[in-house]
Short mmCIF file of C-alpha atoms and ligand atoms in Angstrom, two decimals:
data_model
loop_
_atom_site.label_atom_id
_atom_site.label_comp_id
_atom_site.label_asym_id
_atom_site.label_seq_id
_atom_site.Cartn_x
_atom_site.Cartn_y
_atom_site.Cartn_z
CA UNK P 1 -139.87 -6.45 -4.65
CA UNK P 2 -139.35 -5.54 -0.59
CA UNK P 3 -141.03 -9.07 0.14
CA UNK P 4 -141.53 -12.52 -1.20
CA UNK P 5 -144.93 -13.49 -3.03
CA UNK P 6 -146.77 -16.62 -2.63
CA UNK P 7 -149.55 -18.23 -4.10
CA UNK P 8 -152.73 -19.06 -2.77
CA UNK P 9 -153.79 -21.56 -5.80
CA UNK P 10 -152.33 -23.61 -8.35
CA UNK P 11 -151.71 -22.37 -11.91
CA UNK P 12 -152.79 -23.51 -14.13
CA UNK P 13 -156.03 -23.83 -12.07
CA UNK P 14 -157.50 -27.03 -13.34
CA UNK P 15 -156.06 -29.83 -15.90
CA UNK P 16 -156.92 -28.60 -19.12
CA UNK P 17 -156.22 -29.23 -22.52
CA UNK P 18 -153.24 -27.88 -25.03
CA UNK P 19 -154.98 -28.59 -28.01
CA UNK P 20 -158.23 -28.63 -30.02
CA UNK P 21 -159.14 -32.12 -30.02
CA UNK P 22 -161.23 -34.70 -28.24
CA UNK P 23 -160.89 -35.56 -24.35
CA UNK P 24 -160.45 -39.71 -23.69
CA UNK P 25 -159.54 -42.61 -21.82
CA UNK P 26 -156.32 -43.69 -22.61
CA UNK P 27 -156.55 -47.00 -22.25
CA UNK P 28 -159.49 -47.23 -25.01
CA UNK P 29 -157.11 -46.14 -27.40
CA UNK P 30 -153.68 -48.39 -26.98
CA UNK P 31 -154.05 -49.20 -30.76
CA UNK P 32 -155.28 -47.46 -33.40
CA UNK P 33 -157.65 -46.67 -35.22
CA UNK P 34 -160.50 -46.76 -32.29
CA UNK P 35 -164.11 -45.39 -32.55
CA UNK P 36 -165.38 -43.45 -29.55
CA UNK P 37 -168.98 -42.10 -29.29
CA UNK P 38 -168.91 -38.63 -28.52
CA UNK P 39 -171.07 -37.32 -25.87
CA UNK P 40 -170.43 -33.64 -25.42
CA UNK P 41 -168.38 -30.64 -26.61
CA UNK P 42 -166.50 -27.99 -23.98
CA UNK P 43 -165.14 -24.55 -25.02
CA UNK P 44 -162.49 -22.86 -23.20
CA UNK P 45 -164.29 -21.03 -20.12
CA UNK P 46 -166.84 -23.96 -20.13
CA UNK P 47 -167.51 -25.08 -16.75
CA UNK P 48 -167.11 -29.42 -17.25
CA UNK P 49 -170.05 -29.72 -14.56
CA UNK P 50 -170.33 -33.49 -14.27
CA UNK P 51 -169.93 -34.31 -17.80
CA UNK P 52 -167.97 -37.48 -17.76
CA UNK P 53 -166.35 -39.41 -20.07
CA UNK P 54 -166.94 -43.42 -19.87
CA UNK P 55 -165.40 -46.69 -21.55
CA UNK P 56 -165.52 -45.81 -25.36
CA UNK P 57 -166.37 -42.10 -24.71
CA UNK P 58 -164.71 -38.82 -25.74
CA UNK P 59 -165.48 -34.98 -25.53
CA UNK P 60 -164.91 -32.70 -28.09
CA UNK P 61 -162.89 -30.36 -26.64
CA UNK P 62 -161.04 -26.82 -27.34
CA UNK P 63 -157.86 -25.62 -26.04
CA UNK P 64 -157.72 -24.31 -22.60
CA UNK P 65 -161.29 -25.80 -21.91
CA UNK P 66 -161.25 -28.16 -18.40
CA UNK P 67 -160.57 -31.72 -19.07
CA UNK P 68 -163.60 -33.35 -17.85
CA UNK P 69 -164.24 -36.29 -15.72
CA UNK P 70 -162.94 -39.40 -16.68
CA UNK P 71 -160.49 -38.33 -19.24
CA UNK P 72 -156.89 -38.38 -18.95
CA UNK P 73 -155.29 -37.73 -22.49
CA UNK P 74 -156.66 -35.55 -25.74
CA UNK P 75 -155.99 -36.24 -29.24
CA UNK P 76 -155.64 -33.40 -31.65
CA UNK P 77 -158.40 -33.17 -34.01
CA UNK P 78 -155.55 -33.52 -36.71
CA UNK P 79 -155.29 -37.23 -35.87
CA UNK P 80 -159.14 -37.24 -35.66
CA UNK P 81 -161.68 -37.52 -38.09
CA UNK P 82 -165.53 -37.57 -37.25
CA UNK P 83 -168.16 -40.05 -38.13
CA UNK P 84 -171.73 -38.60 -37.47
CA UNK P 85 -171.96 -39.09 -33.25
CA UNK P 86 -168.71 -41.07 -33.70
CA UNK P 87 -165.04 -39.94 -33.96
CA UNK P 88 -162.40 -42.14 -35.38
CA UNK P 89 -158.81 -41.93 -33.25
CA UNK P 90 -156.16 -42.49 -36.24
CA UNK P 91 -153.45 -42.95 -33.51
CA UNK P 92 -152.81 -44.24 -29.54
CA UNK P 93 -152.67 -41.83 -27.44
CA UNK P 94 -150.67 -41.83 -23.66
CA UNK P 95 -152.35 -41.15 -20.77
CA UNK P 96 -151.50 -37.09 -20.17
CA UNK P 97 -150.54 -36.29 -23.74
CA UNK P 98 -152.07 -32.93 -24.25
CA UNK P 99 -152.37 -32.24 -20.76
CA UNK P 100 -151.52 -29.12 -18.51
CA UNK P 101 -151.85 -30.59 -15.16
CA UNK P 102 -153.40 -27.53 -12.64
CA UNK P 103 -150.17 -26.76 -10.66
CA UNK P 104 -148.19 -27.94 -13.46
CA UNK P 105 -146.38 -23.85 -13.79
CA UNK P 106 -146.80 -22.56 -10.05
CA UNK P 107 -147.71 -25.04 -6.96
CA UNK P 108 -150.15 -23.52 -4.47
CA UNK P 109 -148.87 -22.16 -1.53
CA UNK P 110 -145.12 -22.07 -3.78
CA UNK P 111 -142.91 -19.11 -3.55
CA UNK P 112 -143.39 -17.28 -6.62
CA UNK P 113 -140.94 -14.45 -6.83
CA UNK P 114 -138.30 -13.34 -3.87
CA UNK P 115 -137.46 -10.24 -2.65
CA UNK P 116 -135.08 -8.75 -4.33
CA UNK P 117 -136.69 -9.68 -7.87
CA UNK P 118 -137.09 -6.89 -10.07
CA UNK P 119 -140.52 -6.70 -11.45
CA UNK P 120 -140.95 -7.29 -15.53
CA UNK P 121 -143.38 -7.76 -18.21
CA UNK P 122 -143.48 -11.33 -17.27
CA UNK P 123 -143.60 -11.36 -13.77
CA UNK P 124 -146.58 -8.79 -14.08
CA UNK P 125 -148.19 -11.22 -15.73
CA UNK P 126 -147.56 -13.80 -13.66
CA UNK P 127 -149.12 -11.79 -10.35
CA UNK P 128 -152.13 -11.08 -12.57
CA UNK P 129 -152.19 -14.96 -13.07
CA UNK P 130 -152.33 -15.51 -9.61
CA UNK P 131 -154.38 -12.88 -8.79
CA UNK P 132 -152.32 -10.29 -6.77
CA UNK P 133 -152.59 -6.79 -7.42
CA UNK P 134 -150.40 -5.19 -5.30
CA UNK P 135 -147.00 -6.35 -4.18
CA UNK P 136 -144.61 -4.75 -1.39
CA UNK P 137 -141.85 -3.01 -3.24
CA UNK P 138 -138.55 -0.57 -2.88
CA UNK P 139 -139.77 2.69 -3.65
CA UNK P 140 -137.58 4.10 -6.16
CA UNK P 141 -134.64 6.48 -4.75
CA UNK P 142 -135.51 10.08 -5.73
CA UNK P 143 -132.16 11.89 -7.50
CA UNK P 144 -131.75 15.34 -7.29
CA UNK P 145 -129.44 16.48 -10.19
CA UNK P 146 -127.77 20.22 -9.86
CA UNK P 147 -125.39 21.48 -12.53
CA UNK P 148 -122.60 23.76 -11.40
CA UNK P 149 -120.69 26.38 -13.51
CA UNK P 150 -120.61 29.62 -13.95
CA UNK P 151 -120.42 29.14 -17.92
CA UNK P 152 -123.53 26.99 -18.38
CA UNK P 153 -126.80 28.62 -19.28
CA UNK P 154 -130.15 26.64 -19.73
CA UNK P 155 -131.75 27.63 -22.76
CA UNK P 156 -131.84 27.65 -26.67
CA UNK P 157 -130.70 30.32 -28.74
CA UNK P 158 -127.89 32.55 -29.73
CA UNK P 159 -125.17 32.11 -26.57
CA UNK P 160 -123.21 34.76 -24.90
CA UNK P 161 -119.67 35.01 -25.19
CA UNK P 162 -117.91 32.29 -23.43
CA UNK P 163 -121.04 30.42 -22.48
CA UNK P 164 -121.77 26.92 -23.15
CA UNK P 165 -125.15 24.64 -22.79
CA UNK P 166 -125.47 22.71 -20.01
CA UNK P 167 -125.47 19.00 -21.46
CA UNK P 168 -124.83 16.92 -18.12
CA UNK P 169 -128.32 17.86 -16.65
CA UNK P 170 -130.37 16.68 -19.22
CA UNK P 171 -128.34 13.29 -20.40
CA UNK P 172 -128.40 12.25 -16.23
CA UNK P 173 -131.90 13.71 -15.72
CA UNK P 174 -132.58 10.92 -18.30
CA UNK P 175 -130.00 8.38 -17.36
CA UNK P 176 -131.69 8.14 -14.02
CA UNK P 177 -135.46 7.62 -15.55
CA UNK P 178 -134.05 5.07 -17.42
CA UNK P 179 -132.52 3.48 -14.87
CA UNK P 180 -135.49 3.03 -12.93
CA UNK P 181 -135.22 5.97 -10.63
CA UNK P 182 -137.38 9.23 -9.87
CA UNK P 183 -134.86 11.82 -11.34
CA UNK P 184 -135.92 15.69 -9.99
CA UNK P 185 -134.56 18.14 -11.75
CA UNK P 186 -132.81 20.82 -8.80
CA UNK P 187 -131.62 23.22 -12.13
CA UNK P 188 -128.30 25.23 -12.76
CA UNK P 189 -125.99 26.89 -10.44
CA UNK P 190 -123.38 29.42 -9.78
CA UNK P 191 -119.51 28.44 -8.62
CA UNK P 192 -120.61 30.06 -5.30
CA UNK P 193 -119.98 28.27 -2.44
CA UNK P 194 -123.16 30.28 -0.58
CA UNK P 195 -125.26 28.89 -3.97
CA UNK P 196 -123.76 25.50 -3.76
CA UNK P 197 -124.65 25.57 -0.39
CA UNK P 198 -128.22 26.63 -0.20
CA UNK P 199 -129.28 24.29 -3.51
CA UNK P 200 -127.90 20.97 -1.61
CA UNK P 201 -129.97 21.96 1.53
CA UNK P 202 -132.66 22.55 0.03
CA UNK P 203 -132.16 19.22 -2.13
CA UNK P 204 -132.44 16.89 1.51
CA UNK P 205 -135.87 17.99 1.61
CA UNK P 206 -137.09 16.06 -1.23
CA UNK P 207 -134.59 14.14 -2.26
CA UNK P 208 -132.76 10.79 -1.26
CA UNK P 209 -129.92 10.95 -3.28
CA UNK P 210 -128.26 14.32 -5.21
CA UNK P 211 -125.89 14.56 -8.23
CA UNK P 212 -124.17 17.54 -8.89
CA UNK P 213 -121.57 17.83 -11.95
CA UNK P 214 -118.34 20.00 -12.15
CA UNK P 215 -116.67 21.95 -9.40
CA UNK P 216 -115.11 18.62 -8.21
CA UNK P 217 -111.49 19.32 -9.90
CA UNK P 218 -108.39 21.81 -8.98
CA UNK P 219 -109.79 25.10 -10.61
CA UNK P 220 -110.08 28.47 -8.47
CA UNK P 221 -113.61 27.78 -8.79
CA UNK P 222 -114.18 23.96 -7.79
CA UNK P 223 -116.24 24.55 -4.45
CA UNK P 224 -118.40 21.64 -5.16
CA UNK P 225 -115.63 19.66 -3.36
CA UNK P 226 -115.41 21.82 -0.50
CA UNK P 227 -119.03 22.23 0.19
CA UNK P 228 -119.74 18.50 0.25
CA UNK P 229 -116.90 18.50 3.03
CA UNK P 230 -118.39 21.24 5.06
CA UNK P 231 -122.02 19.85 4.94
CA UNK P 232 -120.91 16.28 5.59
CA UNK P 233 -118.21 16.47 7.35
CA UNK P 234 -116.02 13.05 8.18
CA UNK P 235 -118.42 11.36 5.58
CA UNK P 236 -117.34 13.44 2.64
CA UNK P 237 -113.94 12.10 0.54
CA UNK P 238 -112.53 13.63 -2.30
CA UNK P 239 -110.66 10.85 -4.85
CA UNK P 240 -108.47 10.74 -8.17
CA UNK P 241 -109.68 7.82 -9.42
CA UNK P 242 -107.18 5.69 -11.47
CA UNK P 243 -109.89 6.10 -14.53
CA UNK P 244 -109.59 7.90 -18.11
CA UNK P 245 -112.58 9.97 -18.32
CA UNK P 246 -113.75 10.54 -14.50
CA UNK P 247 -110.52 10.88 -12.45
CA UNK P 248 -112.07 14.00 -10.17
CA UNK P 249 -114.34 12.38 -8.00
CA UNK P 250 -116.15 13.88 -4.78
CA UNK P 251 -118.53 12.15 -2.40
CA UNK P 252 -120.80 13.07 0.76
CA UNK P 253 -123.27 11.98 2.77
CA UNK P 254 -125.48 14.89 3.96
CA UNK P 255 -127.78 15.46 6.68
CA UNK P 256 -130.73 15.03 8.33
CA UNK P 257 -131.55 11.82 6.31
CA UNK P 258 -127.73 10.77 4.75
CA UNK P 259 -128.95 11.04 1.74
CA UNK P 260 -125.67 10.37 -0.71
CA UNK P 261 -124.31 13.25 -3.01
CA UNK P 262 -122.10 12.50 -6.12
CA UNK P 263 -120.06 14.92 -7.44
CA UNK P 264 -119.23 13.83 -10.48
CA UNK P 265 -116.47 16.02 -13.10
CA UNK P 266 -118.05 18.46 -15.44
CA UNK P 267 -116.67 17.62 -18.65
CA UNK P 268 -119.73 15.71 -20.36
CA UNK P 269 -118.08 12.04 -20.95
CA UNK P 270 -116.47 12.08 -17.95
CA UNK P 271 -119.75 13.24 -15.40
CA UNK P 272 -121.80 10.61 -17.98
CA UNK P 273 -118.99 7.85 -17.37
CA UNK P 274 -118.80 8.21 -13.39
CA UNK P 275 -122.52 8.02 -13.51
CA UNK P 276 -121.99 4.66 -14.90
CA UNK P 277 -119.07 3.54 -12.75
CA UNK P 278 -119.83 5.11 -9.69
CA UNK P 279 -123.46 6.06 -8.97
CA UNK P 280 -125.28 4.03 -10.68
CA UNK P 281 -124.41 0.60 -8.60
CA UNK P 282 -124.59 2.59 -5.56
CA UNK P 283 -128.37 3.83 -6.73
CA UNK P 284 -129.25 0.24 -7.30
CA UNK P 285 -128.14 -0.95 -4.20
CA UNK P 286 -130.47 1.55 -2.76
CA UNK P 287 -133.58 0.53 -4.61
CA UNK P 288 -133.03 -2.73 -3.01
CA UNK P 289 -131.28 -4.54 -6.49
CA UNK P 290 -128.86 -7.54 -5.85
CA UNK P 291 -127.40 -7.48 -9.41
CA UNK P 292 -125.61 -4.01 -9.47
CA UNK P 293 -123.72 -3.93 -12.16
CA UNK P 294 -124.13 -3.84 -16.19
CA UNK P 295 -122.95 -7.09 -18.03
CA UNK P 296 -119.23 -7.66 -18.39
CA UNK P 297 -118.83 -9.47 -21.76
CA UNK P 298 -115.73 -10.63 -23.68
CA UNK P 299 -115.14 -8.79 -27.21
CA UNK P 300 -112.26 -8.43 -29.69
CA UNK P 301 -111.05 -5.26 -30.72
CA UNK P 302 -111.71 -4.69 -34.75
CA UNK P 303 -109.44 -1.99 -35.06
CA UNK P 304 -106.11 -1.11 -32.89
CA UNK P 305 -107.12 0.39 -29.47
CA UNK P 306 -103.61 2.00 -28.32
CA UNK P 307 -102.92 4.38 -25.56
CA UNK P 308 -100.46 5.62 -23.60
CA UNK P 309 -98.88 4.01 -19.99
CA UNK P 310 -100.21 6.61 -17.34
CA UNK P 311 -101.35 4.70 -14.43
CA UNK P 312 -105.18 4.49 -15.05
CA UNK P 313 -107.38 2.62 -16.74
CA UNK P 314 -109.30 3.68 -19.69
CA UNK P 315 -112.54 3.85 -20.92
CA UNK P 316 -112.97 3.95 -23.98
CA UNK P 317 -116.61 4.43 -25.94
CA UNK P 318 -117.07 1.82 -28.33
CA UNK P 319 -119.41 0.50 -30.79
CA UNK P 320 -119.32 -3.28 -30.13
CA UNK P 321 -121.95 -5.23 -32.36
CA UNK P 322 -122.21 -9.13 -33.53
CA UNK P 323 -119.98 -10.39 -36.57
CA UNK P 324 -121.81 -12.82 -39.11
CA UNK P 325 -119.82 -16.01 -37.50
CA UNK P 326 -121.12 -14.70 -34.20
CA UNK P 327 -117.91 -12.60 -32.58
CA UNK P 328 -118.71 -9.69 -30.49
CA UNK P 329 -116.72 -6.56 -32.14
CA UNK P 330 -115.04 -3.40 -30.67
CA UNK P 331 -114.34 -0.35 -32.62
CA UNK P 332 -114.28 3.10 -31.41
CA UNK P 333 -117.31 5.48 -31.64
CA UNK P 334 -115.69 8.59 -32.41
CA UNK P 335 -113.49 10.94 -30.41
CA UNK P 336 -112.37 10.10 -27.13
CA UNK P 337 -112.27 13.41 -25.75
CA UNK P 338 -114.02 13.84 -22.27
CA UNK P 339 -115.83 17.18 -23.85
CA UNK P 340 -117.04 14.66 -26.70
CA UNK P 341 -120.23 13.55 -25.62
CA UNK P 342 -121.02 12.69 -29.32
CA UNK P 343 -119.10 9.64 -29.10
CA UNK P 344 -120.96 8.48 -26.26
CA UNK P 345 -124.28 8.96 -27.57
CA UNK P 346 -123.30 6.37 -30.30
CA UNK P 347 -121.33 4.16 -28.16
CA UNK P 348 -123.07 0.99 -26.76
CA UNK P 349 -120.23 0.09 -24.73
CA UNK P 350 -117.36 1.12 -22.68
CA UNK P 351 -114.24 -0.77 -23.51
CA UNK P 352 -111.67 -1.59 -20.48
CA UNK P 353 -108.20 -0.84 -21.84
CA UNK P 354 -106.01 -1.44 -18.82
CA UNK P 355 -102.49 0.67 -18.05
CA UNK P 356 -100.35 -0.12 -20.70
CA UNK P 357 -100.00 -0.08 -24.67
CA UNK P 358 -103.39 -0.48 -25.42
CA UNK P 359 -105.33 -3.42 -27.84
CA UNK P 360 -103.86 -4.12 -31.30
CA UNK P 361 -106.52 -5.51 -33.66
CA UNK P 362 -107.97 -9.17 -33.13
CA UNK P 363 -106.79 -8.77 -29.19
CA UNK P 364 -109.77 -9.30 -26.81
CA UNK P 365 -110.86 -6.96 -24.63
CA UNK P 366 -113.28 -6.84 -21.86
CA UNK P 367 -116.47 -4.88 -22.49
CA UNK P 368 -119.08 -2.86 -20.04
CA UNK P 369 -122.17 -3.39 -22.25
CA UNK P 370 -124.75 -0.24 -21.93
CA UNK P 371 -127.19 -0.98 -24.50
CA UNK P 372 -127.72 -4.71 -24.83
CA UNK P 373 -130.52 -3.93 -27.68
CA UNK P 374 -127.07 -2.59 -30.56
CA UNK P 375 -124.92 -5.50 -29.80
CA UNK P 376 -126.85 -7.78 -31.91
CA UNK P 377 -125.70 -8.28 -35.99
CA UNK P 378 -126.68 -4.79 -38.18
CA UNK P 379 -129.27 -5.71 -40.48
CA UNK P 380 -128.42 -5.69 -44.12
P1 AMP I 1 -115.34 21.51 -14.11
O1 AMP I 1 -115.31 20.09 -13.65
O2 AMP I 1 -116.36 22.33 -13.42
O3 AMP I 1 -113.97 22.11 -14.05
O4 AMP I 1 -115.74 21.45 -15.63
C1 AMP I 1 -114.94 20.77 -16.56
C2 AMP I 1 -115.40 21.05 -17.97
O5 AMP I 1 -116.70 20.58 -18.13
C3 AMP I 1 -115.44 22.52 -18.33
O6 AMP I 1 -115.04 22.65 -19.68
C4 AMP I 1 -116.90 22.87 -18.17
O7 AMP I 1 -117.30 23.97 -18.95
C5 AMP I 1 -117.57 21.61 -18.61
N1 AMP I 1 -118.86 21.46 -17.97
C6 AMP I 1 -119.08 21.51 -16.65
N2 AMP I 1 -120.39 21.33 -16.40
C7 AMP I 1 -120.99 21.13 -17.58
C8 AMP I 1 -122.33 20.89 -17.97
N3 AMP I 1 -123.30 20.79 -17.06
N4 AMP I 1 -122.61 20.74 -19.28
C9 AMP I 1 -121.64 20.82 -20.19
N5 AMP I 1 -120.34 21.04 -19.89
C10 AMP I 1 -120.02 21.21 -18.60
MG1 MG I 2 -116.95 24.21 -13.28
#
């Protein structure tokens, strides 16, 4: 949401009962039992009109239907038991018990949501309750992804020698939809600067945000680096980032619009892991989120999590899930390669495993959570 929402009525709109039961006075019913002569019945959607309850009346009356006038309390029919015209209260009631007061979930004229507020099931359902149908909003940013390399083809099939399938367009093509963002798909390219060059121009027209993969490293063919320097000039930086995968990093803001470009390192885990570390707060800060970040949680590792000192912190792809007395647990997903994307796809988490020794089992160990629905218990 761009803009705050108010309301222009109370919900509920009108008191109105919780329960099937009968509508009273209160204070005919301070003891119990009591008979009350019942002189009407509402439904839910019934409009109450003028019926009225009096001294030693009650309604019959269904849940949601309007409390009518006079009323102030319902008794279940549970507690109830009917005599002809008659119904016999088996217990006192309180004035209000069984009540939603109108107002009672949103005030009129209240503040409902805030800019800033990201729009879920429930807060669609709360603008339908209050009647609005169209709300001022962030459009989402529209991400251009390009692959570079000279070895990646597109297609199924038998592959030429020394070709491989290009993995890191599809997996951000659908990190991005996930995320909540328009993902385009700008397709493959060459290591030619020239190509480079042409596919990112063409990307400002349509895009407000591009990321590329590979090319961002110290091979004779990394132009991706270079390119995003001559296009944006003093805005572009190129970074070893003290991180285990995603060290290469390149960044650029291009012309006419300064729309960002990520260049993110081709190995899979690593273009997949700056996504996550890099992008994807900067993306949500652009569709107008406040919250940027995933969770940070607390886990302990299950197994030993050891690495070597070299001056970055690592990442490592975990499995974390609930124990049956309730401890979140770490364990790795499989290889920790940056060209094993496998791992990844059945990790849940990336586990922070600062410069050092590493985690021994039972040591805790801070956790970026990525899929909130696999940390609960397995099922047996
Ligand atoms: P680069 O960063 O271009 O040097 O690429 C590093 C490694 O990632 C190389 O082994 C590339 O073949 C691989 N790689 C680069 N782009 C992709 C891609 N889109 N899909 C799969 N592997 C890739
Ligand atoms: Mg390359």
């Amino acid at each position: 949401m761009a803009a705050p929402v108010r309301s222009d009525g109370p919900v509920p709109p009108f008191d109105n009962s919780s329960m099937d039961g009968y509508a009273l006075r209160a204070s005919d019913v301070t003891s119990a039992p009591e008979r009350l002569r019942v002189v009407g019945t509402l439904m839910a959607g019934d409009d109450p009109g003028p019926l009225t309850v009096g001294e030693g009346e009650a309604v019959r009356i269904m849940t949601g239907a309007a409390i009518p006038l006079g009323a102030d309390a319902v008794c279940m029919v549970e507690r109830t038991h009917a005599e002809d015209a008659w119904v016999v209260v088996e217990e006192a009631v309180r004035a209000g018990t069984n009540v939603r007061m109108a107002g009672e979930d949103i005030a009129s004229g209240a503040e409902v949501f805030a800019a800033g507020v990201r729009l879920q099931p429930a807060h669609i359902g709360v603008l339908a309750s209050i009647g609005v149908e169209e709300v001022v909003a962030y459009p989402r940013p529209r991400v251009g992804v390009i692959s570079t390399g000279d070895e990646l083809v597109n297609r199924p099939g038998p592959l030429p020698p020394g070709k491989i399938r290009d993995s890191n367009r599809p997996s951000l093509l659908a990190r991005l939809r996930e995320d909540g963002f328009t993902p385009l798909d700008l397709g493959l390219t060459s290591d030619e600067p020239a190509a480079l060059t042409e596919i990112l121009d063409k990307a400002m027209a349509s895009c407000d945000a591009v990321l590329t993969s590979g090319g961002v490293s110290v091979g004779d063919r990394d132009f991706v680096k270079m390119v995003l320097e001559e296009l944006g000039g003093q805005h572009a930086r190129w970074l070893q980032v003290a991180v285990r995968p995603g060290k290469p990093f390149a960044f650029s803001v291009l012309p006419p619009r300064g729309a960002p470009v990520f260049g993110l390192p081709g190995n899979p885990v690593s273009a997949n892991v700056s996504y996550e570390l890099f992008a994807r707060p900067a993306l949500r800060l652009m569709a107008g989120h406040t919250d940027l970040d995933r969770p940070r949680l607390r886990a302990t590792a299950q197994v030993d999590l050891r690495r070597q000192p070299d001056g970055r912190l690592h990442l490592v792809r975990v499995r974390a899930s609930t124990s049956a007395d309730g401890l979140l647990l770490v364990r790795p997903s499989g290889g920790q390669g940056s060209h094993q994307l496998r791992a990844f796809a059945d990790a849940n988490a990336l586990a922070f495993v600062p410069d050092g020794e590493g985690a021994a089992a039972g040591d805790p160990v801070e956790i970026m959570v990525l899929d909130p629905d696999g940390l609960g218990a397995a099922r047996e």
